Structure formats: structure tokens, C-alpha cells
Coordinates of C-alpha atoms in Angstrom, one line a residue:
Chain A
X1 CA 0.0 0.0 0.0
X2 CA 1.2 3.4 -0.9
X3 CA 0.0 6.4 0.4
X4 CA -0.4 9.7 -1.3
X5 CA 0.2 12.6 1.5
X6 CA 0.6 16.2 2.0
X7 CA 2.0 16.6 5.5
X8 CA 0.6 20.2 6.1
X9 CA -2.3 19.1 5.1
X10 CA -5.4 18.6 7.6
X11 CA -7.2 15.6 6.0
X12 CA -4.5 13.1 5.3
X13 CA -3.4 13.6 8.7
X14 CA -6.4 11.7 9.9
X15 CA -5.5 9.1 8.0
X16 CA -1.4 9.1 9.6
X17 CA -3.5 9.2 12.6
X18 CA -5.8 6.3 11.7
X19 CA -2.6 4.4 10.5
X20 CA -0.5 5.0 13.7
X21 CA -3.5 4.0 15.9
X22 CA -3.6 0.4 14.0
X23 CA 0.0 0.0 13.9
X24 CA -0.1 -0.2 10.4
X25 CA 2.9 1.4 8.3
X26 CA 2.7 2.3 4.5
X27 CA 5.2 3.8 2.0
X28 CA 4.3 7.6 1.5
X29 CA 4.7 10.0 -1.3
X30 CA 4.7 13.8 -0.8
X31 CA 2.3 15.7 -3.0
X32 CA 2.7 19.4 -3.6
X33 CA -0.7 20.5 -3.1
X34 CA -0.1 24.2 -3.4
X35 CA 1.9 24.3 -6.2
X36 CA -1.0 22.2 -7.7
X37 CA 1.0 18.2 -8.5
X38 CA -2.6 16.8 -7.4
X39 CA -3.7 18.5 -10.7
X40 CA -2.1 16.5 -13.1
X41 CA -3.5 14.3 -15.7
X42 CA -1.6 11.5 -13.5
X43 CA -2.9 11.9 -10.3
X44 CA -6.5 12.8 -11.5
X45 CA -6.0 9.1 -12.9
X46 CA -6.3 8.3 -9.3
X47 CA -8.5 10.7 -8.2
X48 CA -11.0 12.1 -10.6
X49 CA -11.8 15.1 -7.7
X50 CA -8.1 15.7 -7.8
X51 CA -8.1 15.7 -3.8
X52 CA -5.2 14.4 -1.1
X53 CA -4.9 11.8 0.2
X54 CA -5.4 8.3 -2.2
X55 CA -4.2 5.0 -0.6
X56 CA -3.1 3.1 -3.2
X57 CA -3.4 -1.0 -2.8
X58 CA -0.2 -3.4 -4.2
X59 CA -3.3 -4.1 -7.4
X60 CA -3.2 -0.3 -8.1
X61 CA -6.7 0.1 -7.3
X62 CA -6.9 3.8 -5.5
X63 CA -9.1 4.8 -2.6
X64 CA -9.4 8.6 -2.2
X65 CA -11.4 10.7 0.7
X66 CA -9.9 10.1 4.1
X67 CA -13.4 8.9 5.3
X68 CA -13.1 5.7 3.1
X69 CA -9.6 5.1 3.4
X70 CA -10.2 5.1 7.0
X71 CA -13.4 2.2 6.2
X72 CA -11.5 0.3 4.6
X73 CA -8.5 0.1 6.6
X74 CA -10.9 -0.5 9.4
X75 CA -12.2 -3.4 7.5
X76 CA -8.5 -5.1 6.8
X77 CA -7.3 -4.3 10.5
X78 CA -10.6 -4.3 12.9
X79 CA -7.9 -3.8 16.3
X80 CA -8.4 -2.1 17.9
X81 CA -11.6 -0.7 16.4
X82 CA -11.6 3.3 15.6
X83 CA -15.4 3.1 14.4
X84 CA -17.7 1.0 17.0
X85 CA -17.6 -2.8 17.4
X86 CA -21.6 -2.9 17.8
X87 CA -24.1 -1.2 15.8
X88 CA -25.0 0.9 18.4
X89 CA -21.2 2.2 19.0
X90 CA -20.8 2.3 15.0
X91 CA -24.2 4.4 14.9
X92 CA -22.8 6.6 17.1
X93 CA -19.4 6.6 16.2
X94 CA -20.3 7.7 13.0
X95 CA -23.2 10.3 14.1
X96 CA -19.9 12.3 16.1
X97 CA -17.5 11.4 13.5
X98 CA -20.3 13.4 11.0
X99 CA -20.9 15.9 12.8
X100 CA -17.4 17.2 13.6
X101 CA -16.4 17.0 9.8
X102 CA -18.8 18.6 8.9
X103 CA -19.3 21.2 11.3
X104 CA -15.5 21.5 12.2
X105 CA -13.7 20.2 9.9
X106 CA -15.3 21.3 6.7
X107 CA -16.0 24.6 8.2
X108 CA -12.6 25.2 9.0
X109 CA -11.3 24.3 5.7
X110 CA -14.0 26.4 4.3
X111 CA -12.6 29.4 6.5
X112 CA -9.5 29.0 5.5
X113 CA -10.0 28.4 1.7
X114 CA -12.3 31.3 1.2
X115 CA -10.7 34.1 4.1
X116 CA -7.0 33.3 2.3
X117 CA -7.4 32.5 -1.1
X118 CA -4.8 29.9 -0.8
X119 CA -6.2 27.9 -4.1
X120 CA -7.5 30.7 -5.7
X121 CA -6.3 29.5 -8.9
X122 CA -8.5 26.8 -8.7
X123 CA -11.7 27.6 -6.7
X124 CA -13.6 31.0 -6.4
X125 CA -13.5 32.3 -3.1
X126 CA -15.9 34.2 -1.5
X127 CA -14.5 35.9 2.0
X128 CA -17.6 36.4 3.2
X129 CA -18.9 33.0 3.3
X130 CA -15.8 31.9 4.8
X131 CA -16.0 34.1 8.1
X132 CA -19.4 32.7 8.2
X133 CA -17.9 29.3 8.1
X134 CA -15.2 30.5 10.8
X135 CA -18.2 31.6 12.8
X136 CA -20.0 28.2 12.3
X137 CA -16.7 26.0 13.5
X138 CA -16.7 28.7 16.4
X139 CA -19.9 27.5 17.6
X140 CA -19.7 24.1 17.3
X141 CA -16.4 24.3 19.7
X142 CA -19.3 25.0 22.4
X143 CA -21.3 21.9 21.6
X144 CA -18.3 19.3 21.6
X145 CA -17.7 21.3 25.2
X146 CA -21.2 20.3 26.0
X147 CA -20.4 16.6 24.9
X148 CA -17.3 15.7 26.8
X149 CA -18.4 17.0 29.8
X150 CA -20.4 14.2 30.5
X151 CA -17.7 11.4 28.0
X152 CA -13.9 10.8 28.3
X153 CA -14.0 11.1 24.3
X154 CA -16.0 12.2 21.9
X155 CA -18.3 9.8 21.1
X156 CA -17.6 7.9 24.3
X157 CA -15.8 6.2 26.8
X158 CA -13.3 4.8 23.8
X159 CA -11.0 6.8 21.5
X160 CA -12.4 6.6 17.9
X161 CA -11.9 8.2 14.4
X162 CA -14.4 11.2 15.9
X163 CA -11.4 12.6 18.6
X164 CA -8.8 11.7 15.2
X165 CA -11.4 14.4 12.9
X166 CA -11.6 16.9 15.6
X167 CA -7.9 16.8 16.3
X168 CA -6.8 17.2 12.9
X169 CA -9.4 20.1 12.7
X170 CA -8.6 22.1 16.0
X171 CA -5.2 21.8 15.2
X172 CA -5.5 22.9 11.4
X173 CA -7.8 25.7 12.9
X174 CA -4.7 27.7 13.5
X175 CA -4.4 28.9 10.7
X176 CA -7.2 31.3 11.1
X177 CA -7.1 31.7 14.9
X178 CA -9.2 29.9 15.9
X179 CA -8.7 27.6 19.5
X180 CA -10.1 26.3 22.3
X181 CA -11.4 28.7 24.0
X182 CA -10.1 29.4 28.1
X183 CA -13.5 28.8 29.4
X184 CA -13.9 25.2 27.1
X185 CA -11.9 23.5 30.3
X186 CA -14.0 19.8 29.4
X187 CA -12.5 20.3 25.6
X188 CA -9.0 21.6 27.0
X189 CA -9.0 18.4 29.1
X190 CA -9.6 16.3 26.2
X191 CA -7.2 17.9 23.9
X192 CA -4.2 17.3 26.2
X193 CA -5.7 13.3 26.2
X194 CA -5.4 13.1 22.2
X195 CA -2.7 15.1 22.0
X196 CA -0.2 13.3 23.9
X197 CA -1.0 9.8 22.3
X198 CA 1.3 8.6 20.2
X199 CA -0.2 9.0 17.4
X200 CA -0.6 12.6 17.2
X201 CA 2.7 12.8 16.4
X202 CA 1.8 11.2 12.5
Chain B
X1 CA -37.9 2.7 16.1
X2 CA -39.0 6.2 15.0
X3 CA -37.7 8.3 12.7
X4 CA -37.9 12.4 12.9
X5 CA -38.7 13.2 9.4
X6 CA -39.1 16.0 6.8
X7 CA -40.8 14.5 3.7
X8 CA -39.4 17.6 1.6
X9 CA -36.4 17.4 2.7
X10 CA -33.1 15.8 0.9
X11 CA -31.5 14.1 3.7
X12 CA -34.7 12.7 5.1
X13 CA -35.5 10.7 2.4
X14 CA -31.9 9.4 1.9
X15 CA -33.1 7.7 5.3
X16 CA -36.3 6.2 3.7
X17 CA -34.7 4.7 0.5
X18 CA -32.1 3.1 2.6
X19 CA -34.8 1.7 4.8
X20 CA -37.0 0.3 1.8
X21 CA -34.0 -0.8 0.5
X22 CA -33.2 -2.8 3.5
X23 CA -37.4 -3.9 3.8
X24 CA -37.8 -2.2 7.2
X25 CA -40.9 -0.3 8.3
X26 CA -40.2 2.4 11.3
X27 CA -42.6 5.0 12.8
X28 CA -42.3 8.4 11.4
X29 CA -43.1 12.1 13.2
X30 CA -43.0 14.8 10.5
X31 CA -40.7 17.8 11.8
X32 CA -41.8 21.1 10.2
X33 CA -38.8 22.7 9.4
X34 CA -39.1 25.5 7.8
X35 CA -41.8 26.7 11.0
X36 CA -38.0 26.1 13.1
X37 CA -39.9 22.9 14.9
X38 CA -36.2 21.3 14.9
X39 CA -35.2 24.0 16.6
X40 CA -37.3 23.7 20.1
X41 CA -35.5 23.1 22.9
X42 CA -37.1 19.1 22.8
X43 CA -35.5 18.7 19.7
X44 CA -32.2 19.8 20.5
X45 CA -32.0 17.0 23.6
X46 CA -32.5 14.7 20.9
X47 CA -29.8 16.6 18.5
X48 CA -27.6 19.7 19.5
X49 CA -27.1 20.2 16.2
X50 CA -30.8 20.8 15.3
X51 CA -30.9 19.1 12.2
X52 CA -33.7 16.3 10.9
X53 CA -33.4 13.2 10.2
X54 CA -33.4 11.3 13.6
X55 CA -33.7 8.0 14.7
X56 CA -35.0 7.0 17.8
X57 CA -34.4 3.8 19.3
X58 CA -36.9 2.4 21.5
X59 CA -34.6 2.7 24.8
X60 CA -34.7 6.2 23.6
X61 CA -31.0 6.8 21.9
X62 CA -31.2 9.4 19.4
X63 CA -28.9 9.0 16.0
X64 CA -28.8 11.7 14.0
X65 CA -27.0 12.8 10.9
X66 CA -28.0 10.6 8.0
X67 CA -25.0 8.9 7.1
X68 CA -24.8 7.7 10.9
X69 CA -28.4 6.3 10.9
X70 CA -27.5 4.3 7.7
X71 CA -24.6 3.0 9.5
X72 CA -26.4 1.9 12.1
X73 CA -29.3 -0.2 9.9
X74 CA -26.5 -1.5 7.7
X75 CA -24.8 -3.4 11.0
X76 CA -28.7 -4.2 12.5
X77 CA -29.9 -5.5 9.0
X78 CA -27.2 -6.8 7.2
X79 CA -29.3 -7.6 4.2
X80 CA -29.3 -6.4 1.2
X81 CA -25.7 -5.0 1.6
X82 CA -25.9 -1.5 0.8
X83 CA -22.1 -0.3 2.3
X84 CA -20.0 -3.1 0.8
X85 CA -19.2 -6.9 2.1
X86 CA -15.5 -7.0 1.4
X87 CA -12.9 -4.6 2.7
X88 CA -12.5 -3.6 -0.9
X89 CA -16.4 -2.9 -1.6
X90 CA -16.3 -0.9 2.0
X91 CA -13.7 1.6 0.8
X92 CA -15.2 2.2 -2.9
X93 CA -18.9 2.8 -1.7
X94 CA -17.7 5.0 1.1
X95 CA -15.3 6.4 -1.6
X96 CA -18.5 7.5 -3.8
X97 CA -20.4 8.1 -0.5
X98 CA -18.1 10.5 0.4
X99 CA -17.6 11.8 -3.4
X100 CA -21.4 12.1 -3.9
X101 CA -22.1 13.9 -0.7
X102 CA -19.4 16.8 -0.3
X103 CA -19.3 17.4 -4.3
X104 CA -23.2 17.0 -5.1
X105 CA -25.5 16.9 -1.9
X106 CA -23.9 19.5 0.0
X107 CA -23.4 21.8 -3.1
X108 CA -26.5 21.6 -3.7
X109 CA -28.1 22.1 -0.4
X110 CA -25.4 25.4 -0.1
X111 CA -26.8 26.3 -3.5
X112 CA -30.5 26.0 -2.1
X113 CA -29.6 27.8 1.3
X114 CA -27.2 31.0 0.5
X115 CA -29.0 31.6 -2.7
X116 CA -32.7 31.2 -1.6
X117 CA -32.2 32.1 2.1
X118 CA -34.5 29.6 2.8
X119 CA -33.4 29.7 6.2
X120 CA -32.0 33.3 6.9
X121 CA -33.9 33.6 10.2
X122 CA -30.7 30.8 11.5
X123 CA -28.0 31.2 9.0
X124 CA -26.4 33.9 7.2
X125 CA -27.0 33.6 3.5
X126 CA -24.5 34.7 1.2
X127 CA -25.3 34.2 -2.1
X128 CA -22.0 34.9 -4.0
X129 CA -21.4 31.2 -2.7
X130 CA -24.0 29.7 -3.4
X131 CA -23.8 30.5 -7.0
X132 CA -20.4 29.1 -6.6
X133 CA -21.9 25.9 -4.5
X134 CA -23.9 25.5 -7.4
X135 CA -21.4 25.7 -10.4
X136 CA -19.3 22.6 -8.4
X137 CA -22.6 20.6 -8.5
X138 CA -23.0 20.8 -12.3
X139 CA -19.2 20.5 -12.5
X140 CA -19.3 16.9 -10.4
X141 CA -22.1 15.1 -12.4
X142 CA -19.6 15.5 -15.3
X143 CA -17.2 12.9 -12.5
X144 CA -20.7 10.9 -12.4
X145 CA -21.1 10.5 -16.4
X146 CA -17.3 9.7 -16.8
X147 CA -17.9 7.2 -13.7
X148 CA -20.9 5.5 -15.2
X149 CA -19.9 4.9 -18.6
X150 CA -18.2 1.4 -16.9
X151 CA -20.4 0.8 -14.0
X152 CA -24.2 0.1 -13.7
X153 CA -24.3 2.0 -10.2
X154 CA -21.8 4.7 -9.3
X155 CA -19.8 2.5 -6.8
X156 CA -19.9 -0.4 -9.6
X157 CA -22.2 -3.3 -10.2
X158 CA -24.0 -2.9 -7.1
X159 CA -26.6 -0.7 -6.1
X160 CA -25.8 1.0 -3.2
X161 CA -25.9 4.1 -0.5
X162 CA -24.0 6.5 -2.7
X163 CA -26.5 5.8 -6.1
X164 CA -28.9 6.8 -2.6
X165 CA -27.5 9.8 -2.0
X166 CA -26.8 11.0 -5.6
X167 CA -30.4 10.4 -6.0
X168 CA -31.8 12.5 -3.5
X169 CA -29.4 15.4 -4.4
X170 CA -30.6 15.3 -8.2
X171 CA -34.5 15.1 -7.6
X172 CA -33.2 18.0 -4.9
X173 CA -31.2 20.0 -7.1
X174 CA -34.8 20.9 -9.3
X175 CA -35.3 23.7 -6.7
X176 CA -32.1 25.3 -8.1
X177 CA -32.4 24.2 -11.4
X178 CA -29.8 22.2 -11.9
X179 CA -30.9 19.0 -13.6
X180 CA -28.8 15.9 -15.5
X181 CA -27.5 17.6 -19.2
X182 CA -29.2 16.3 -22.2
X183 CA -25.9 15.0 -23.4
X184 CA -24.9 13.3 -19.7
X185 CA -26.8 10.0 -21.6
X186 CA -24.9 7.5 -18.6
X187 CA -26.4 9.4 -16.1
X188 CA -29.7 9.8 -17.5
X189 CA -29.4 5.7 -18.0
X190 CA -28.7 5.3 -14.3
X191 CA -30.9 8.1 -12.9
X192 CA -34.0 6.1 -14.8
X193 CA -32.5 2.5 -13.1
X194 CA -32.8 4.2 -9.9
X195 CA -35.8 6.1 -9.7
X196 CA -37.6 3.2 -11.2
X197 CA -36.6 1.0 -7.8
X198 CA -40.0 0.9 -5.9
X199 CA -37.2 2.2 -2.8
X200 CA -37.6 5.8 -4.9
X201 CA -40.8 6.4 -3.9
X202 CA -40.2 6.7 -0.1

């Protein structure tokens, strides 16, 4: 297996993470997503929506989106289990993993894509949806703080690929200030928890 | 079960054809939400993110987000497989899941909400992007065509969730009137499979 990475990158790092959780090492090629080598007739081959990261199998089949890369992996190596071993836990495993990508992670990435202009030659950004997007990722800091005051993790007592989205996310969120806010002391608590597993690090 | 249900709605009725797909009747409560009913304070017990659909199991747990309550039939009725049986099948459904949703569904729906402002009493409209939402729908059925010129369904020879949710975003997209080209003849093949499928009608 070969994976296609950019390490700055907010979404491929969810899959590292994913990877590091299972113990699982792959090759890894660098791809220069700001000077646009996801573009090319090459890698489109591989991923007709042009996007970072694709695992590649040994057959040369291609999965892109992290969300499926992480499914699949999850099928190949079930220990320990990032999305729920019952269909309860995988219900809600994947209700929290949902909701944080979309309401963090996506509206991060939307902040940041539309406030910068960072791929303007390649998407039309509009600044004023993306502080409304900032705003939105804002707000849903408040109901994760809401959540893990009454759970260890996000979507429960275990770790799962919910904390791995929402670490990847608040981390990324840098980039256009925003954090954890002083008063968030339930998300502050759990931030330290993700943060200092090993698998941060990827 | 019961299921929190707008019958207009897009994602709502991903829920239904992924229930009539699997043969399973549940108890439905239309949520008006237009007249803000998701938005009581009831509601948001059962979802802090106020959105519709929800399933309710009968010891009360709430799933929400649509993607999550599909998980959570696929693992309680196995049968028919609409997620993938091999590790292989897993990762290209949720591939196209993921595909279909970001690039289609959730354009569209931005298309619908910044350029309408549909919901402008609870969001912040900006229609600038949602012309822009709408121009990377009509861009991504050109992916579909290309996709279905080998396959049947969009994941391949099966039917599955993301022909589902592609689906639901076309009949949707009418409201913004963005409809399958004349010349898109694969996707106007597969959009007349699926809609045929008596699970089209829920």
C-alpha cells in the first residue's frame, strides 16, 4: 500500500493518525498540493476530484477521501476498532465522526479556503462565506464542550476516528485563529488526552 | 424505532430509500422545518445540532445525521448489503459516498440555502457562494457520467448508498435548477434504473 500525503495538510493527517492508531505502516509519497502536482493528468487518474490523500493498494486500485480510506483500513485491520464494534457504538461513532467534519472540519477548511485564497487558482473564493464558516466552526467548539463534559471522548468512553477528525481540525484551525477557548476546560481536558497519544505525532 | 422526518427534505428521504431498501418499516413524526420545529429546545435533547433526520431507538438513543443512521441499519440488518461486504467494496462505496455527498449533496443544499435564504432567520445567507456551491454541482455530475460509462451504479455493479444519495441530491437540485445535461446519456441511464426502484418512492 502506498499512500499519497501532503504533510501540512489537515485531512491526510487523519488518516497518519488512523494508521498510527492500528500500527499499520505504508510507503508515503509527498504531493505538492499548493503548487498544484494533485492536478495532473496523472494523479486525477487516481482521483478524478483531484483531492489528497489516495491509498493506493499493491493491485493499483486507488481509494481517495480520508473517510473511506479510514473504512477500509478499518475493515483489513478491525484492532483495535476506531469506528464501534456494535451497531449501536458504529451508529454513534459515525453520528460524532459526521458531525465534527462537517461542522469543524469542513467549516474550518472552508474558513480558510475562502478568508486566504490559498487555491485561488483553482476555486472562487468568496470571504464572506468563509467568516461565516469561521463563525460556524466557532460555535460548534461550544457543543463538543457540552459533549465531553459528560464522556472521556467524543463519542464515548473509547478513543475513535471522531477525537482523530476533531484533532486534525482544532489543530489545522490555527491557521485562522481559531482555538479552544479558556473557558472550554471539558474540551481543553480532552485535547491534552489526544494530543499526547502517540499517534498525534503522525 | 421512529424516525424524525421531513418528507421535503433531501436528507430525510436518503433515510427512507435506505430503509425500503433494506425492507424495514419504522414509525415516522414529520418535523416542520421551515416553522423552526427542529429548533425547540425538545429537539435539541435529541440533536444539538438541530438538524432532521433522527432516529430513535426504543430505549430512547437518538442517531442523528444521516450517514450515521444508515450505518447503524446496515450493522442491524445486514441484508441487502448497501455499504459493501469485502474490505475492498467498504472503501469504494464509502469512496463515492463521500464523493457524492461533499461534491453534489452538500453543493446543492449550499446552492439551495445561500442563494434562496431559505433559512435566513438561522444562517447567514451569502449568495455569492451559493452560485459558486452551485457551479461545483453541475461541474461533479460531469465525474458521475465519466464514472458511469463502466459501472451500472456509481460504486460499480451494485446498487448502493452512494447511487442513494446521488439520488436524493438530483431530484433536490430541481429547486435550483440544476438538472442531469441532455448530453450526460450514462447518467440519465442510471438516474432512470434508480428512480424506477420501488425504494424511490419513499
Amino acid at each position: 500500500m502506498k499512500l499519497y500525503d501532503t504533510k501540512t495538510a489537515p485531512n491526510p493527517r487523519r488518516v497518519r493518525i488512523f494508521l498510527a492508531e492500528k500500527g499499520v505502516e505504508v510507503d508515503s509519497v509527498q504531493i505538492d498540493l499548493k503548487g498544484g502536482q494533485n492536478l495532473s493528468p496523472e494523479m486525477r487518474a487516481k482521483n478524478p476530484t483531484a483531492k489528497i490523500p489516495i491509498l493506493e493498494l499493491d493491485d493499483g486500485t486507488c481509494i481517495s477521501e480520508s473517510d473511506a480510506i479510514c473504512a477500509y483500513l478499518e475493515a483489513v485491520y478491525p484492532e483495535p476498532p476506531l469506528m464501534g464494534s456494535t451497531p449501536l457504538e458504529k451508529g454513534v461513532i459515525a453520528m460524532w465522526q459526521r458531525r465534527v467534519d462537517l461542522c469543524l472540519m469542513q467549516t474550518v477548511v472552508h474558513c480558510f479556503q475562502h478568508t486566504t485564497g490559498y487555491f485561488s487558482d483553482r476555486m472562487t473564493p468568496v470571504a464572506e462565506y468563509g467568516e461565516v464558516a469561521g463563525k460556524d466552526a466557532v460555535a460548534f467548539l461550544d457543543v463538543l464542550e457540552q459533549q465531553l463534559a459528560t464522556t472521556k471522548f467524543i463519542a464515548g468512553e473509547q478513543f475513535s476516528i471522531a477525537d482523530i477528525i476533531a484533532l486534525c481540525a482544532i489543530d489545522f484551525a490555527r491557521v485562522v485563529k481559531i482555538r479552544i477557548g479558556e473557558n472550554q476546560t471539558n474540551l481543553q481536558r480532552w485535547y491534552a488526552e489526544v494530543s499526547s497519544r502517540p499517534s498525534a505525532q503522525a
